[in-house]
Short mmCIF file of C-alpha atoms in Angstrom, two decimals:
data_model
loop_
_atom_site.label_atom_id
_atom_site.label_comp_id
_atom_site.label_asym_id
_atom_site.label_seq_id
_atom_site.Cartn_x
_atom_site.Cartn_y
_atom_site.Cartn_z
CA UNK A 141 -31.96 5.50 -56.58
CA UNK A 142 -33.43 2.29 -55.27
CA UNK A 143 -31.05 -0.63 -55.33
CA UNK A 144 -32.86 -3.04 -53.03
CA UNK A 145 -36.19 -4.07 -54.45
CA UNK A 146 -38.96 -5.62 -52.42
CA UNK A 147 -42.28 -7.00 -53.55
CA UNK A 148 -45.06 -6.76 -52.70
CA UNK A 149 -45.37 -3.37 -51.02
CA UNK A 150 -48.15 -4.68 -48.82
CA UNK A 151 -50.08 -7.87 -48.34
CA UNK A 152 -53.23 -8.78 -46.45
CA UNK A 153 -53.87 -12.42 -45.66
CA UNK A 154 -55.72 -14.67 -43.27
CA UNK A 155 -54.35 -16.59 -40.34
CA UNK A 156 -52.85 -19.90 -41.39
CA UNK A 157 -52.03 -18.90 -44.96
CA UNK A 158 -48.60 -19.06 -46.51
CA UNK A 159 -46.97 -15.91 -47.82
CA UNK A 160 -43.74 -15.17 -49.62
CA UNK A 161 -41.94 -11.86 -49.96
CA UNK A 162 -39.32 -11.20 -52.57
CA UNK A 163 -36.13 -9.19 -52.33
CA UNK A 164 -33.53 -8.45 -54.94
CA UNK A 165 -30.46 -6.23 -54.71
CA UNK A 166 -28.53 -4.85 -57.66
CA UNK A 167 -25.56 -3.61 -55.67
CA UNK A 168 -23.44 -6.72 -55.99
CA UNK A 169 -23.32 -7.10 -52.21
CA UNK A 170 -22.46 -10.42 -50.65
CA UNK A 171 -24.65 -10.06 -47.59
CA UNK A 172 -28.42 -9.70 -47.39
CA UNK A 173 -30.76 -9.48 -44.42
CA UNK A 174 -34.37 -9.61 -43.42
CA UNK A 175 -35.57 -7.42 -40.57
CA UNK A 176 -38.91 -7.14 -38.81
CA UNK A 177 -39.88 -3.70 -37.61
CA UNK A 178 -41.62 -3.31 -34.30
CA UNK A 179 -43.73 -0.39 -33.11
CA UNK A 180 -40.76 1.31 -31.43
CA UNK A 181 -38.80 1.70 -34.66
CA UNK A 182 -36.59 -1.22 -33.78
CA UNK A 183 -35.60 -3.42 -36.66
CA UNK A 184 -34.95 -6.87 -35.32
CA UNK A 185 -32.76 -9.02 -37.47
CA UNK A 186 -34.35 -12.25 -38.61
CA UNK A 187 -31.79 -13.68 -41.02
CA UNK A 188 -28.52 -12.76 -42.61
CA UNK A 189 -27.19 -14.58 -45.66
CA UNK A 190 -23.60 -14.34 -46.85
CA UNK A 191 -21.97 -16.55 -49.47
CA UNK A 192 -24.54 -19.27 -48.91
CA UNK A 193 -24.05 -19.11 -45.17
CA UNK A 194 -27.26 -18.50 -43.35
CA UNK A 195 -27.31 -17.02 -39.88
CA UNK A 196 -30.62 -17.29 -38.14
CA UNK A 197 -31.78 -15.26 -35.18
CA UNK A 198 -32.76 -18.03 -32.80
CA UNK A 199 -35.81 -16.06 -31.63
CA UNK A 200 -37.40 -16.26 -35.08
CA UNK A 201 -40.26 -18.79 -35.19
CA UNK A 202 -39.70 -21.79 -37.44
CA UNK A 203 -42.60 -20.85 -39.68
CA UNK A 204 -40.28 -18.20 -41.13
CA UNK A 205 -37.68 -19.33 -43.63
CA UNK A 206 -35.38 -17.53 -46.05
CA UNK A 207 -34.94 -18.66 -49.62
CA UNK A 208 -32.04 -17.69 -51.84
CA UNK A 209 -31.34 -18.62 -55.45
CA UNK A 210 -28.23 -16.48 -55.73
CA UNK A 211 -26.49 -13.73 -53.80
CA UNK A 212 -28.72 -11.06 -55.32
CA UNK A 213 -31.96 -12.60 -54.08
CA UNK A 214 -33.19 -13.38 -50.61
CA UNK A 215 -36.87 -14.15 -50.25
CA UNK A 216 -38.82 -14.61 -47.04
CA UNK A 217 -41.43 -17.31 -46.66
CA UNK A 218 -43.91 -17.59 -43.82
CA UNK A 219 -45.46 -21.03 -43.77
CA UNK A 220 -48.54 -20.37 -41.66
CA UNK A 221 -49.02 -16.77 -40.66
CA UNK A 222 -50.23 -15.76 -37.22
CA UNK A 223 -51.69 -12.44 -36.07
CA UNK A 224 -48.44 -11.36 -34.40
CA UNK A 225 -46.71 -11.57 -37.77
CA UNK A 226 -48.43 -8.35 -38.81
CA UNK A 227 -45.55 -5.91 -39.25
CA UNK A 228 -43.30 -4.25 -41.76
CA UNK A 229 -40.56 -6.49 -43.09
CA UNK A 230 -37.46 -4.84 -44.46
CA UNK A 231 -34.88 -6.43 -46.69
CA UNK A 232 -31.37 -5.04 -46.74
CA UNK A 233 -27.97 -5.65 -48.23
CA UNK A 234 -24.61 -4.50 -47.02
CA UNK A 235 -21.03 -4.00 -48.00
CA UNK A 236 -18.19 -2.68 -45.83
CA UNK A 237 -20.49 -1.43 -43.11
CA UNK A 238 -22.95 0.38 -45.36
CA UNK A 239 -26.46 -0.98 -45.20
CA UNK A 240 -29.07 -0.33 -47.85
CA UNK A 241 -32.75 -1.03 -47.28
CA UNK A 242 -35.67 -1.84 -49.50
CA UNK A 243 -38.96 0.02 -49.17
CA UNK A 244 -40.43 -2.67 -46.97
CA UNK A 245 -43.39 -5.01 -47.17
CA UNK A 246 -46.28 -4.36 -44.83
CA UNK A 247 -48.01 -7.56 -43.82
CA UNK A 248 -51.46 -7.52 -42.26
CA UNK A 249 -52.83 -10.78 -40.91
CA UNK A 250 -56.58 -10.83 -40.37
CA UNK B 200 -31.50 -2.07 -24.34
CA UNK B 201 -30.35 0.72 -26.57
CA UNK B 202 -32.46 3.86 -26.76
CA UNK B 203 -32.14 6.39 -29.54
CA UNK B 204 -33.62 9.87 -29.21
CA UNK B 205 -33.73 12.17 -32.20
CA UNK B 206 -34.44 15.88 -32.27
CA UNK B 207 -36.01 18.02 -33.49
CA UNK B 208 -39.04 16.18 -34.87
CA UNK B 209 -39.68 19.01 -37.32
CA UNK B 210 -37.28 21.52 -38.80
CA UNK B 211 -37.81 24.35 -41.27
CA UNK B 212 -34.90 26.32 -42.67
CA UNK B 213 -34.59 28.90 -45.48
CA UNK B 214 -32.77 27.79 -48.58
CA UNK B 215 -29.03 28.26 -48.13
CA UNK B 216 -29.09 27.91 -44.37
CA UNK B 217 -27.71 24.94 -42.50
CA UNK B 218 -29.85 22.32 -40.79
CA UNK B 219 -28.70 20.30 -37.80
CA UNK B 220 -30.28 17.09 -36.56
CA UNK B 221 -29.11 15.44 -33.37
CA UNK B 222 -29.43 11.93 -32.01
CA UNK B 223 -28.43 10.59 -28.64
CA UNK B 224 -27.94 6.96 -27.80
CA UNK B 225 -27.44 5.09 -24.56
CA UNK B 226 -25.30 2.04 -25.26
CA UNK B 227 -21.62 2.94 -25.12
CA UNK B 228 -20.80 -0.30 -26.97
CA UNK B 229 -22.60 0.93 -30.09
CA UNK B 230 -20.17 0.65 -32.96
CA UNK B 231 -21.97 1.66 -36.15
CA UNK B 232 -23.93 4.80 -36.86
CA UNK B 233 -26.04 5.73 -39.87
CA UNK B 234 -28.05 8.56 -41.30
CA UNK B 235 -30.86 7.77 -43.71
CA UNK B 236 -33.09 10.02 -45.83
CA UNK B 237 -36.62 9.12 -46.74
CA UNK B 238 -38.51 10.99 -49.42
CA UNK B 239 -42.27 10.55 -49.87
CA UNK B 240 -43.04 7.12 -51.30
CA UNK B 241 -39.41 6.10 -51.27
CA UNK B 242 -37.39 3.74 -49.15
CA UNK B 243 -34.58 4.56 -46.78
CA UNK B 244 -31.68 6.10 -48.64
CA UNK B 245 -28.33 5.73 -46.93
CA UNK B 246 -26.65 9.13 -46.60
CA UNK B 247 -23.63 8.36 -44.49
CA UNK B 248 -22.30 5.69 -42.20
CA UNK B 249 -19.60 6.07 -39.60
CA UNK B 250 -17.82 3.64 -37.37
CA UNK B 251 -17.16 4.41 -33.74
CA UNK B 252 -13.50 5.22 -34.41
CA UNK B 253 -14.51 8.24 -36.51
CA UNK B 254 -15.32 11.62 -34.93
CA UNK B 255 -16.12 13.57 -38.07
CA UNK B 256 -17.02 12.71 -41.62
CA UNK B 257 -17.86 15.04 -44.48
CA UNK B 258 -19.37 14.14 -47.84
CA UNK B 259 -21.14 16.27 -50.43
CA UNK B 260 -22.42 19.03 -48.18
CA UNK B 261 -23.14 16.72 -45.25
CA UNK B 262 -21.17 16.60 -42.01
CA UNK B 263 -21.61 13.88 -39.42
CA UNK B 264 -20.15 14.40 -35.98
CA UNK B 265 -19.84 11.62 -33.41
CA UNK B 266 -19.30 12.58 -29.80
CA UNK B 267 -18.77 9.31 -27.98
CA UNK B 268 -18.31 10.97 -24.62
CA UNK B 269 -21.80 12.47 -24.75
CA UNK B 270 -23.17 9.59 -26.87
CA UNK B 271 -24.35 12.06 -29.47
CA UNK B 272 -24.51 11.82 -33.23
CA UNK B 273 -25.33 14.82 -35.40
CA UNK B 274 -26.01 15.52 -39.04
CA UNK B 275 -25.33 18.94 -40.48
CA UNK B 276 -26.64 19.86 -43.91
CA UNK B 277 -24.77 22.94 -45.05
CA UNK B 278 -26.46 25.25 -47.53
CA UNK B 279 -29.71 23.30 -47.62
CA UNK B 280 -31.78 23.39 -50.81
CA UNK B 281 -35.41 22.40 -51.46
CA UNK B 282 -34.33 18.97 -52.70
CA UNK B 283 -33.14 18.22 -49.19
CA UNK B 284 -36.71 18.35 -47.89
CA UNK B 285 -37.43 14.88 -46.54
CA UNK B 286 -37.54 12.87 -43.35
CA UNK B 287 -34.16 12.03 -41.88
CA UNK B 288 -33.48 9.09 -39.56
CA UNK B 289 -30.47 8.27 -37.48
CA UNK B 290 -29.80 4.62 -36.78
CA UNK B 291 -27.33 2.58 -34.78
CA UNK B 292 -26.42 -1.05 -34.76
CA UNK B 293 -25.73 -2.80 -31.51
CA UNK B 294 -25.00 -6.35 -30.61
CA UNK B 295 -26.57 -8.84 -32.94
CA UNK B 296 -27.04 -6.60 -35.97
CA UNK B 297 -30.28 -5.09 -34.71
CA UNK B 298 -30.95 -1.57 -35.88
CA UNK B 299 -32.29 1.09 -33.55
CA UNK B 300 -33.79 4.02 -35.41
CA UNK B 301 -34.62 7.48 -34.17
CA UNK B 302 -38.18 8.66 -34.72
CA UNK B 303 -37.22 10.89 -37.60
CA UNK B 304 -36.90 14.59 -38.36
CA UNK B 305 -39.11 16.11 -41.01
CA UNK B 306 -37.00 18.75 -42.75
CA UNK B 307 -38.56 21.46 -44.89
CA UNK B 308 -36.30 23.76 -46.85
CA UNK B 309 -38.12 26.95 -47.78
CA UNK B 310 -37.21 28.44 -51.19
#
């Protein structure tokens, strides 16, 4: 049963465009995350958001920004995509150490 | 950095038999361990999570063992059934909430 919903499933765009990915969780969790998956199966944390407190991984380029309207939603905006942004982006939510992932959004920048 | 090795990559067992998947990790400071199941077209489904102060955890036909001395995490599916056929991933969290995933084990349960 999917409880973390991501849209779109995949997106192809050109360098310099702006993209936005949506994430919604129906678990009632207080904490949500965005991860970027690299080729070695490592999910690098980009942002975590808990009770309106945003924690940013300082290695994340400034063109990335999270957007949250309430604790069930955490969207990811990329202001001007670059080729190295091509990856799978995973949204997650957590409660008491258990982490639930969405299906991911595959971004291809051409 | 952390390295997670998962074996076997493929596993076939008759229905009713047990299936064991093993992961080894390298960072002794790793504190959180997870097993996820992925069915075709689906996302990662959390099966079980254990903290480093737990050696054994059992839930609904699944047993997770954590051997911190050998840095080994295992998942045992007892009495596997065809619905268990999927890809299984171990994962650990170290440091700054980064997840390290194993490469997955494709399990086939033969009726």
